[in-house]
Amino acid sequence: ENSGFLAIRYYRIMLLRDAVNVSVVPLPVGHVYIHGPGGLGANEYVAMFNETWIDHYGFIPLTVENFLHDINDDPEYNPSLDIVISRNDGRFVGFAFCRLEGSDATLGEVMAIGTRRGSRGIGLGRAMLTHSVRQLVEFGATQVELTVDSENPTGAERLYESVGFDVTSMKRRYQLSQDGVIRLATLAAC
C-alpha cells in the first residue's frame, strides 16, 4: 500500500477443517441435482452462471468459449465434482464448481457456487454447499476451502460460517492509478 496501491476489495479465504462430518441438507421440494455441467448445454450453463454472478463485484460475463476451455483443457478437472440444480420444470437455478487441490488430494475447493436471483433464500445454497462438501469427501477430501468477497451481496459468508467454515486468511485487491492508467492486482495477505 505504500507504493501507491490502494486496497479496494477484500476476500476471505475460508476453511472447513472437518469436512467429513458435515451433514447433507436435502434440496427443497421441486428441485433435483444434475452432476456435472454435461447435463445441460454449454449455452445454458453459461447463461445460468452469468445470471447468478451479474450482481457481484467485478463481474465479467463468462463466454461459452472460456467455459469450454476451462472444462476441456484442465487435466485436473473432474465433472463428477460439479453439480447443477434444476427445478422440476427444467429451469436450471444453481451450480457448484468444485475441485481437489494438491498432490494428495485431501483439500477440496468450492471454486464457485451460486443460485439465480429468483431462486435465492429457499435453501438451495445450503443444500448445494453441503452436497458439494460430501462429494469432495467421497473423492478423498478431509478439508474444504473457498473464497468469499467480504461484501458479497447475497450473505454467502454467513451461510459458509453456519456450515462450519472459518476465515483463515485474507486476499486484497489493489488498484494503482499511474499516468491515468488503472492497474489491478489481487494479493494474498495474512
PDB file of N, CA, C and O in Angstrom, residues 18-88:
ATOM      1  N   ASP A  18     -13.275 -29.883   9.232  1.00  0.00           N
ATOM      2  CA  ASP A  18     -13.835 -31.219   9.477  1.00  0.00           C
ATOM      3  C   ASP A  18     -14.919 -31.528   8.450  1.00  0.00           C
ATOM      4  O   ASP A  18     -16.081 -31.716   8.787  1.00  0.00           O
ATOM      5  N   ALA A  19     -14.510 -31.590   7.206  1.00  0.00           N
ATOM      6  CA  ALA A  19     -15.475 -31.809   6.122  1.00  0.00           C
ATOM      7  C   ALA A  19     -16.163 -33.162   6.225  1.00  0.00           C
ATOM      8  O   ALA A  19     -17.309 -33.316   5.807  1.00  0.00           O
ATOM      9  N   VAL A  20     -15.489 -34.127   6.803  1.00  0.00           N
ATOM     10  CA  VAL A  20     -16.019 -35.494   6.871  1.00  0.00           C
ATOM     11  C   VAL A  20     -17.332 -35.549   7.651  1.00  0.00           C
ATOM     12  O   VAL A  20     -18.195 -36.364   7.354  1.00  0.00           O
ATOM     13  N   ASN A  21     -17.498 -34.667   8.626  1.00  0.00           N
ATOM     14  CA  ASN A  21     -18.677 -34.734   9.493  1.00  0.00           C
ATOM     15  C   ASN A  21     -19.790 -33.750   9.133  1.00  0.00           C
ATOM     16  O   ASN A  21     -20.704 -33.544   9.937  1.00  0.00           O
ATOM     17  N   VAL A  22     -19.737 -33.153   7.973  1.00  0.00           N
ATOM     18  CA  VAL A  22     -20.810 -32.246   7.558  1.00  0.00           C
ATOM     19  C   VAL A  22     -22.027 -33.063   7.128  1.00  0.00           C
ATOM     20  O   VAL A  22     -21.912 -34.009   6.352  1.00  0.00           O
ATOM     21  N   SER A  23     -23.172 -32.693   7.647  1.00  0.00           N
ATOM     22  CA  SER A  23     -24.419 -33.368   7.278  1.00  0.00           C
ATOM     23  C   SER A  23     -24.993 -32.728   6.017  1.00  0.00           C
ATOM     24  O   SER A  23     -25.051 -31.508   5.905  1.00  0.00           O
ATOM     25  N   VAL A  24     -25.439 -33.572   5.118  1.00  0.00           N
ATOM     26  CA  VAL A  24     -26.023 -33.075   3.871  1.00  0.00           C
ATOM     27  C   VAL A  24     -27.453 -32.608   4.131  1.00  0.00           C
ATOM     28  O   VAL A  24     -28.254 -33.301   4.742  1.00  0.00           O
ATOM     29  N   VAL A  25     -27.739 -31.406   3.662  1.00  0.00           N
ATOM     30  CA  VAL A  25     -29.075 -30.825   3.771  1.00  0.00           C
ATOM     31  C   VAL A  25     -29.815 -31.146   2.475  1.00  0.00           C
ATOM     32  O   VAL A  25     -29.275 -30.941   1.384  1.00  0.00           O
ATOM     33  N   PRO A  26     -31.037 -31.660   2.564  1.00  0.00           N
ATOM     34  CA  PRO A  26     -31.765 -32.002   1.337  1.00  0.00           C
ATOM     35  C   PRO A  26     -32.181 -30.765   0.538  1.00  0.00           C
ATOM     36  O   PRO A  26     -32.369 -29.683   1.104  1.00  0.00           O
ATOM     37  N   LEU A  27     -32.328 -30.957  -0.756  1.00  0.00           N
ATOM     38  CA  LEU A  27     -32.839 -29.896  -1.624  1.00  0.00           C
ATOM     39  C   LEU A  27     -34.296 -29.597  -1.290  1.00  0.00           C
ATOM     40  O   LEU A  27     -35.041 -30.503  -0.892  1.00  0.00           O
ATOM     41  N   PRO A  28     -34.718 -28.364  -1.474  1.00  0.00           N
ATOM     42  CA  PRO A  28     -36.144 -28.073  -1.325  1.00  0.00           C
ATOM     43  C   PRO A  28     -36.962 -28.895  -2.327  1.00  0.00           C
ATOM     44  O   PRO A  28     -36.473 -29.252  -3.410  1.00  0.00           O
ATOM     45  N   VAL A  29     -38.187 -29.186  -1.978  1.00  0.00           N
ATOM     46  CA  VAL A  29     -39.090 -29.935  -2.850  1.00  0.00           C
ATOM     47  C   VAL A  29     -39.194 -29.232  -4.199  1.00  0.00           C
ATOM     48  O   VAL A  29     -39.229 -28.000  -4.277  1.00  0.00           O
ATOM     49  N   GLY A  30     -39.182 -30.021  -5.263  1.00  0.00           N
ATOM     50  CA  GLY A  30     -39.321 -29.468  -6.601  1.00  0.00           C
ATOM     51  C   GLY A  30     -38.001 -29.196  -7.292  1.00  0.00           C
ATOM     52  O   GLY A  30     -37.976 -28.590  -8.359  1.00  0.00           O
ATOM     53  N   HIS A  31     -36.886 -29.631  -6.699  1.00  0.00           N
ATOM     54  CA  HIS A  31     -35.558 -29.428  -7.268  1.00  0.00           C
ATOM     55  C   HIS A  31     -34.799 -30.750  -7.307  1.00  0.00           C
ATOM     56  O   HIS A  31     -35.010 -31.612  -6.463  1.00  0.00           O
ATOM     57  N   VAL A  32     -33.923 -30.891  -8.293  1.00  0.00           N
ATOM     58  CA  VAL A  32     -33.107 -32.104  -8.426  1.00  0.00           C
ATOM     59  C   VAL A  32     -31.670 -31.720  -8.779  1.00  0.00           C
ATOM     60  O   VAL A  32     -31.421 -30.667  -9.362  1.00  0.00           O
ATOM     61  N   TYR A  33     -30.740 -32.616  -8.432  1.00  0.00           N
ATOM     62  CA  TYR A  33     -29.340 -32.436  -8.799  1.00  0.00           C
ATOM     63  C   TYR A  33     -29.056 -33.055 -10.151  1.00  0.00           C
ATOM     64  O   TYR A  33     -29.583 -34.116 -10.483  1.00  0.00           O
ATOM     65  N   ILE A  34     -28.206 -32.396 -10.898  1.00  0.00           N
ATOM     66  CA  ILE A  34     -27.626 -32.951 -12.110  1.00  0.00           C
ATOM     67  C   ILE A  34     -26.123 -32.870 -11.866  1.00  0.00           C
ATOM     68  O   ILE A  34     -25.597 -31.798 -11.572  1.00  0.00           O
ATOM     69  N   HIS A  35     -25.428 -33.985 -11.958  1.00  0.00           N
ATOM     70  CA  HIS A  35     -23.996 -33.968 -11.674  1.00  0.00           C
ATOM     71  C   HIS A  35     -23.215 -33.614 -12.920  1.00  0.00           C
ATOM     72  O   HIS A  35     -23.388 -34.213 -13.971  1.00  0.00           O
ATOM     73  N   GLY A  36     -22.360 -32.614 -12.765  1.00  0.00           N
ATOM     74  CA  GLY A  36     -21.542 -32.142 -13.877  1.00  0.00           C
ATOM     75  C   GLY A  36     -22.361 -31.297 -14.821  1.00  0.00           C
ATOM     76  O   GLY A  36     -23.565 -31.486 -14.974  1.00  0.00           O
ATOM     77  N   PRO A  37     -21.702 -30.339 -15.466  1.00  0.00           N
ATOM     78  CA  PRO A  37     -22.422 -29.475 -16.406  1.00  0.00           C
ATOM     79  C   PRO A  37     -22.811 -30.188 -17.694  1.00  0.00           C
ATOM     80  O   PRO A  37     -23.499 -29.620 -18.526  1.00  0.00           O
ATOM     81  N   GLY A  38     -22.401 -31.444 -17.838  1.00  0.00           N
ATOM     82  CA  GLY A  38     -22.750 -32.196 -19.035  1.00  0.00           C
ATOM     83  C   GLY A  38     -24.242 -32.444 -19.173  1.00  0.00           C
ATOM     84  O   GLY A  38     -24.723 -32.781 -20.237  1.00  0.00           O
ATOM     85  N   GLY A  39     -24.985 -32.269 -18.062  1.00  0.00           N
ATOM     86  CA  GLY A  39     -26.421 -32.478 -18.102  1.00  0.00           C
ATOM     87  C   GLY A  39     -27.172 -31.350 -18.787  1.00  0.00           C
ATOM     88  O   GLY A  39     -28.370 -31.419 -18.972  1.00  0.00           O
ATOM     89  N   LEU A  40     -26.462 -30.325 -19.176  1.00  0.00           N
ATOM     90  CA  LEU A  40     -27.073 -29.228 -19.908  1.00  0.00           C
ATOM     91  C   LEU A  40     -26.042 -28.708 -20.898  1.00  0.00           C
ATOM     92  O   LEU A  40     -24.856 -28.968 -20.787  1.00  0.00           O
ATOM     93  N   GLY A  41     -26.503 -28.000 -21.880  1.00  0.00           N
ATOM     94  CA  GLY A  41     -25.603 -27.492 -22.894  1.00  0.00           C
ATOM     95  C   GLY A  41     -24.754 -26.341 -22.382  1.00  0.00           C
ATOM     96  O   GLY A  41     -25.093 -25.689 -21.399  1.00  0.00           O
ATOM     97  N   ALA A  42     -23.648 -26.098 -23.065  1.00  0.00           N
ATOM     98  CA  ALA A  42     -22.741 -25.023 -22.663  1.00  0.00           C
ATOM     99  C   ALA A  42     -23.452 -23.672 -22.640  1.00  0.00           C
ATOM    100  O   ALA A  42     -23.232 -22.871 -21.730  1.00  0.00           O
ATOM    101  N   ASN A  43     -24.320 -23.423 -23.615  1.00  0.00           N
ATOM    102  CA  ASN A  43     -25.032 -22.141 -23.646  1.00  0.00           C
ATOM    103  C   ASN A  43     -25.922 -21.969 -22.422  1.00  0.00           C
ATOM    104  O   ASN A  43     -25.983 -20.887 -21.838  1.00  0.00           O
ATOM    105  N   GLU A  44     -26.614 -23.041 -22.024  1.00  0.00           N
ATOM    106  CA  GLU A  44     -27.488 -22.971 -20.853  1.00  0.00           C
ATOM    107  C   GLU A  44     -26.677 -22.754 -19.582  1.00  0.00           C
ATOM    108  O   GLU A  44     -27.051 -21.977 -18.712  1.00  0.00           O
ATOM    109  N   TYR A  45     -25.547 -23.469 -19.466  1.00  0.00           N
ATOM    110  CA  TYR A  45     -24.708 -23.336 -18.281  1.00  0.00           C
ATOM    111  C   TYR A  45     -24.163 -21.916 -18.164  1.00  0.00           C
ATOM    112  O   TYR A  45     -24.207 -21.301 -17.102  1.00  0.00           O
ATOM    113  N   VAL A  46     -23.641 -21.376 -19.271  1.00  0.00           N
ATOM    114  CA  VAL A  46     -23.067 -20.032 -19.273  1.00  0.00           C
ATOM    115  C   VAL A  46     -24.134 -18.989 -18.935  1.00  0.00           C
ATOM    116  O   VAL A  46     -23.888 -18.066 -18.154  1.00  0.00           O
ATOM    117  N   ALA A  47     -25.330 -19.133 -19.473  1.00  0.00           N
ATOM    118  CA  ALA A  47     -26.420 -18.199 -19.155  1.00  0.00           C
ATOM    119  C   ALA A  47     -26.747 -18.236 -17.667  1.00  0.00           C
ATOM    120  O   ALA A  47     -26.912 -17.188 -17.027  1.00  0.00           O
ATOM    121  N   MET A  48     -26.818 -19.441 -17.093  1.00  0.00           N
ATOM    122  CA  MET A  48     -27.110 -19.572 -15.670  1.00  0.00           C
ATOM    123  C   MET A  48     -25.977 -18.956 -14.844  1.00  0.00           C
ATOM    124  O   MET A  48     -26.223 -18.204 -13.897  1.00  0.00           O
ATOM    125  N   PHE A  49     -24.734 -19.252 -15.194  1.00  0.00           N
ATOM    126  CA  PHE A  49     -23.590 -18.692 -14.482  1.00  0.00           C
ATOM    127  C   PHE A  49     -23.642 -17.164 -14.500  1.00  0.00           C
ATOM    128  O   PHE A  49     -23.501 -16.509 -13.468  1.00  0.00           O
ATOM    129  N   ASN A  50     -23.852 -16.606 -15.678  1.00  0.00           N
ATOM    130  CA  ASN A  50     -23.859 -15.147 -15.805  1.00  0.00           C
ATOM    131  C   ASN A  50     -25.010 -14.507 -15.033  1.00  0.00           C
ATOM    132  O   ASN A  50     -24.835 -13.472 -14.396  1.00  0.00           O
ATOM    133  N   GLU A  51     -26.188 -15.117 -15.057  1.00  0.00           N
ATOM    134  CA  GLU A  51     -27.316 -14.570 -14.296  1.00  0.00           C
ATOM    135  C   GLU A  51     -27.071 -14.678 -12.798  1.00  0.00           C
ATOM    136  O   GLU A  51     -27.536 -13.838 -12.025  1.00  0.00           O
ATOM    137  N   THR A  52     -26.328 -15.685 -12.382  1.00  0.00           N
ATOM    138  CA  THR A  52     -26.019 -15.879 -10.971  1.00  0.00           C
ATOM    139  C   THR A  52     -25.030 -14.848 -10.460  1.00  0.00           C
ATOM    140  O   THR A  52     -25.157 -14.338  -9.354  1.00  0.00           O
ATOM    141  N   TRP A  53     -24.034 -14.502 -11.256  1.00  0.00           N
ATOM    142  CA  TRP A  53     -22.930 -13.652 -10.807  1.00  0.00           C
ATOM    143  C   TRP A  53     -23.060 -12.192 -11.224  1.00  0.00           C
ATOM    144  O   TRP A  53     -22.229 -11.367 -10.828  1.00  0.00           O
ATOM    145  N   ILE A  54     -24.072 -11.826 -11.974  1.00  0.00           N
ATOM    146  CA  ILE A  54     -24.155 -10.471 -12.537  1.00  0.00           C
ATOM    147  C   ILE A  54     -24.149  -9.375 -11.467  1.00  0.00           C
ATOM    148  O   ILE A  54     -23.663  -8.273 -11.700  1.00  0.00           O
ATOM    149  N   ASP A  55     -24.661  -9.651 -10.282  1.00  0.00           N
ATOM    150  CA  ASP A  55     -24.721  -8.620  -9.249  1.00  0.00           C
ATOM    151  C   ASP A  55     -23.524  -8.646  -8.303  1.00  0.00           C
ATOM    152  O   ASP A  55     -23.526  -8.002  -7.262  1.00  0.00           O
ATOM    153  N   HIS A  56     -22.469  -9.370  -8.664  1.00  0.00           N
ATOM    154  CA  HIS A  56     -21.265  -9.445  -7.847  1.00  0.00           C
ATOM    155  C   HIS A  56     -20.185  -8.474  -8.355  1.00  0.00           C
ATOM    156  O   HIS A  56     -20.106  -8.198  -9.556  1.00  0.00           O
ATOM    157  N   TYR A  57     -19.371  -8.024  -7.443  1.00  0.00           N
ATOM    158  CA  TYR A  57     -18.298  -7.085  -7.745  1.00  0.00           C
ATOM    159  C   TYR A  57     -17.380  -7.630  -8.840  1.00  0.00           C
ATOM    160  O   TYR A  57     -16.974  -8.795  -8.810  1.00  0.00           O
ATOM    161  N   GLY A  58     -17.046  -6.780  -9.784  1.00  0.00           N
ATOM    162  CA  GLY A  58     -16.081  -7.140 -10.817  1.00  0.00           C
ATOM    163  C   GLY A  58     -16.579  -8.181 -11.806  1.00  0.00           C
ATOM    164  O   GLY A  58     -15.779  -8.802 -12.504  1.00  0.00           O
ATOM    165  N   PHE A  59     -17.890  -8.370 -11.877  1.00  0.00           N
ATOM    166  CA  PHE A  59     -18.447  -9.397 -12.766  1.00  0.00           C
ATOM    167  C   PHE A  59     -18.000  -9.166 -14.209  1.00  0.00           C
ATOM    168  O   PHE A  59     -18.110  -8.075 -14.752  1.00  0.00           O
ATOM    169  N   ILE A  60     -17.480 -10.218 -14.799  1.00  0.00           N
ATOM    170  CA  ILE A  60     -17.154 -10.248 -16.227  1.00  0.00           C
ATOM    171  C   ILE A  60     -17.893 -11.451 -16.795  1.00  0.00           C
ATOM    172  O   ILE A  60     -17.698 -12.574 -16.317  1.00  0.00           O
ATOM    173  N   PRO A  61     -18.758 -11.250 -17.764  1.00  0.00           N
ATOM    174  CA  PRO A  61     -19.535 -12.378 -18.288  1.00  0.00           C
ATOM    175  C   PRO A  61     -18.648 -13.522 -18.783  1.00  0.00           C
ATOM    176  O   PRO A  61     -17.630 -13.298 -19.442  1.00  0.00           O
ATOM    177  N   LEU A  62     -19.042 -14.717 -18.427  1.00  0.00           N
ATOM    178  CA  LEU A  62     -18.388 -15.920 -18.925  1.00  0.00           C
ATOM    179  C   LEU A  62     -18.851 -16.144 -20.357  1.00  0.00           C
ATOM    180  O   LEU A  62     -20.022 -15.951 -20.676  1.00  0.00           O
ATOM    181  N   THR A  63     -17.937 -16.537 -21.217  1.00  0.00           N
ATOM    182  CA  THR A  63     -18.301 -16.879 -22.591  1.00  0.00           C
ATOM    183  C   THR A  63     -18.313 -18.394 -22.732  1.00  0.00           C
ATOM    184  O   THR A  63     -17.671 -19.107 -21.950  1.00  0.00           O
ATOM    185  N   VAL A  64     -19.028 -18.871 -23.702  1.00  0.00           N
ATOM    186  CA  VAL A  64     -19.050 -20.309 -23.967  1.00  0.00           C
ATOM    187  C   VAL A  64     -17.631 -20.796 -24.268  1.00  0.00           C
ATOM    188  O   VAL A  64     -17.208 -21.846 -23.780  1.00  0.00           O
ATOM    189  N   GLU A  65     -16.886 -20.012 -25.023  1.00  0.00           N
ATOM    190  CA  GLU A  65     -15.510 -20.397 -25.359  1.00  0.00           C
ATOM    191  C   GLU A  65     -14.655 -20.564 -24.100  1.00  0.00           C
ATOM    192  O   GLU A  65     -13.934 -21.563 -23.959  1.00  0.00           O
ATOM    193  N   ASN A  66     -14.741 -19.619 -23.172  1.00  0.00           N
ATOM    194  CA  ASN A  66     -13.962 -19.734 -21.938  1.00  0.00           C
ATOM    195  C   ASN A  66     -14.431 -20.895 -21.073  1.00  0.00           C
ATOM    196  O   ASN A  66     -13.622 -21.589 -20.458  1.00  0.00           O
ATOM    197  N   PHE A  67     -15.737 -21.099 -21.018  1.00  0.00           N
ATOM    198  CA  PHE A  67     -16.272 -22.225 -20.251  1.00  0.00           C
ATOM    199  C   PHE A  67     -15.745 -23.551 -20.797  1.00  0.00           C
ATOM    200  O   PHE A  67     -15.249 -24.388 -20.048  1.00  0.00           O
ATOM    201  N   LEU A  68     -15.825 -23.731 -22.105  1.00  0.00           N
ATOM    202  CA  LEU A  68     -15.340 -24.982 -22.706  1.00  0.00           C
ATOM    203  C   LEU A  68     -13.840 -25.145 -22.505  1.00  0.00           C
ATOM    204  O   LEU A  68     -13.355 -26.256 -22.268  1.00  0.00           O
ATOM    205  N   HIS A  69     -13.113 -24.049 -22.577  1.00  0.00           N
ATOM    206  CA  HIS A  69     -11.670 -24.109 -22.307  1.00  0.00           C
ATOM    207  C   HIS A  69     -11.432 -24.573 -20.872  1.00  0.00           C
ATOM    208  O   HIS A  69     -10.588 -25.449 -20.626  1.00  0.00           O
ATOM    209  N   ASP A  70     -12.165 -23.996 -19.915  1.00  0.00           N
ATOM    210  CA  ASP A  70     -11.993 -24.347 -18.501  1.00  0.00           C
ATOM    211  C   ASP A  70     -12.231 -25.827 -18.244  1.00  0.00           C
ATOM    212  O   ASP A  70     -11.496 -26.456 -17.481  1.00  0.00           O
ATOM    213  N   ILE A  71     -13.255 -26.387 -18.848  1.00  0.00           N
ATOM    214  CA  ILE A  71     -13.561 -27.792 -18.542  1.00  0.00           C
ATOM    215  C   ILE A  71     -12.811 -28.782 -19.427  1.00  0.00           C
ATOM    216  O   ILE A  71     -12.610 -29.919 -19.023  1.00  0.00           O
ATOM    217  N   ASN A  72     -12.392 -28.367 -20.605  1.00  0.00           N
ATOM    218  CA  ASN A  72     -11.718 -29.305 -21.505  1.00  0.00           C
ATOM    219  C   ASN A  72     -10.201 -29.283 -21.414  1.00  0.00           C
ATOM    220  O   ASN A  72      -9.547 -30.276 -21.732  1.00  0.00           O
ATOM    221  N   ASP A  73      -9.632 -28.158 -21.004  1.00  0.00           N
ATOM    222  CA  ASP A  73      -8.179 -28.019 -21.025  1.00  0.00           C
ATOM    223  C   ASP A  73      -7.522 -28.119 -19.653  1.00  0.00           C
ATOM    224  O   ASP A  73      -6.317 -27.938 -19.546  1.00  0.00           O
ATOM    225  N   ASP A  74      -8.275 -28.395 -18.627  1.00  0.00           N
ATOM    226  CA  ASP A  74      -7.710 -28.555 -17.294  1.00  0.00           C
ATOM    227  C   ASP A  74      -7.597 -30.047 -16.996  1.00  0.00           C
ATOM    228  O   ASP A  74      -8.600 -30.724 -16.814  1.00  0.00           O
ATOM    229  N   PRO A  75      -6.363 -30.585 -16.943  1.00  0.00           N
ATOM    230  CA  PRO A  75      -6.208 -32.024 -16.725  1.00  0.00           C
ATOM    231  C   PRO A  75      -6.722 -32.495 -15.368  1.00  0.00           C
ATOM    232  O   PRO A  75      -7.011 -33.680 -15.192  1.00  0.00           O
ATOM    233  N   GLU A  76      -6.881 -31.580 -14.414  1.00  0.00           N
ATOM    234  CA  GLU A  76      -7.383 -31.953 -13.090  1.00  0.00           C
ATOM    235  C   GLU A  76      -8.895 -31.801 -12.971  1.00  0.00           C
ATOM    236  O   GLU A  76      -9.475 -32.134 -11.946  1.00  0.00           O
ATOM    237  N   TYR A  77      -9.538 -31.293 -14.024  1.00  0.00           N
ATOM    238  CA  TYR A  77     -10.985 -31.090 -13.957  1.00  0.00           C
ATOM    239  C   TYR A  77     -11.704 -32.432 -13.877  1.00  0.00           C
ATOM    240  O   TYR A  77     -11.433 -33.356 -14.640  1.00  0.00           O
ATOM    241  N   ASN A  78     -12.624 -32.540 -12.951  1.00  0.00           N
ATOM    242  CA  ASN A  78     -13.415 -33.757 -12.769  1.00  0.00           C
ATOM    243  C   ASN A  78     -14.888 -33.356 -12.733  1.00  0.00           C
ATOM    244  O   ASN A  78     -15.364 -32.831 -11.720  1.00  0.00           O
ATOM    245  N   PRO A  79     -15.637 -33.593 -13.811  1.00  0.00           N
ATOM    246  CA  PRO A  79     -17.044 -33.180 -13.845  1.00  0.00           C
ATOM    247  C   PRO A  79     -17.900 -33.841 -12.770  1.00  0.00           C
ATOM    248  O   PRO A  79     -18.957 -33.323 -12.427  1.00  0.00           O
ATOM    249  N   SER A  80     -17.429 -34.934 -12.204  1.00  0.00           N
ATOM    250  CA  SER A  80     -18.187 -35.602 -11.142  1.00  0.00           C
ATOM    251  C   SER A  80     -18.262 -34.766  -9.868  1.00  0.00           C
ATOM    252  O   SER A  80     -19.082 -35.039  -8.999  1.00  0.00           O
ATOM    253  N   LEU A  81     -17.384 -33.774  -9.757  1.00  0.00           N
ATOM    254  CA  LEU A  81     -17.377 -32.929  -8.569  1.00  0.00           C
ATOM    255  C   LEU A  81     -18.273 -31.711  -8.708  1.00  0.00           C
ATOM    256  O   LEU A  81     -18.468 -30.967  -7.753  1.00  0.00           O
ATOM    257  N   ASP A  82     -18.801 -31.472  -9.882  1.00  0.00           N
ATOM    258  CA  ASP A  82     -19.659 -30.314 -10.129  1.00  0.00           C
ATOM    259  C   ASP A  82     -21.121 -30.717 -10.086  1.00  0.00           C
ATOM    260  O   ASP A  82     -21.479 -31.838 -10.443  1.00  0.00           O
ATOM    261  N   ILE A  83     -21.939 -29.782  -9.657  1.00  0.00           N
ATOM    262  CA  ILE A  83     -23.380 -30.042  -9.662  1.00  0.00           C
ATOM    263  C   ILE A  83     -24.132 -28.851 -10.232  1.00  0.00           C
ATOM    264  O   ILE A  83     -23.665 -27.722 -10.195  1.00  0.00           O
ATOM    265  N   VAL A  84     -25.281 -29.150 -10.771  1.00  0.00           N
ATOM    266  CA  VAL A  84     -26.231 -28.153 -11.234  1.00  0.00           C
ATOM    267  C   VAL A  84     -27.561 -28.532 -10.595  1.00  0.00           C
ATOM    268  O   VAL A  84     -27.884 -29.712 -10.455  1.00  0.00           O
ATOM    269  N   ILE A  85     -28.325 -27.532 -10.198  1.00  0.00           N
ATOM    270  CA  ILE A  85     -29.658 -27.788  -9.654  1.00  0.00           C
ATOM    271  C   ILE A  85     -30.682 -27.338 -10.691  1.00  0.00           C
ATOM    272  O   ILE A  85     -30.583 -26.257 -11.259  1.00  0.00           O
ATOM    273  N   SER A  86     -31.653 -28.204 -10.899  1.00  0.00           N
ATOM    274  CA  SER A  86     -32.745 -27.909 -11.815  1.00  0.00           C
ATOM    275  C   SER A  86     -34.059 -27.964 -11.044  1.00  0.00           C
ATOM    276  O   SER A  86     -34.229 -28.792 -10.146  1.00  0.00           O
ATOM    277  N   ARG A  87     -34.961 -27.071 -11.401  1.00  0.00           N
ATOM    278  CA  ARG A  87     -36.323 -27.205 -10.891  1.00  0.00           C
ATOM    279  C   ARG A  87     -36.988 -28.332 -11.665  1.00  0.00           C
ATOM    280  O   ARG A  87     -36.529 -28.707 -12.745  1.00  0.00           O
ATOM    281  N   ASN A  88     -38.078 -28.827 -11.138  1.00  0.00           N
ATOM    282  CA  ASN A  88     -38.802 -29.900 -11.832  1.00  0.00           C
ATOM    283  C   ASN A  88     -39.310 -29.471 -13.198  1.00  0.00           C
ATOM    284  O   ASN A  88     -39.538 -30.308 -14.061  1.00  0.00           O
TER     285      ASN A  88
END
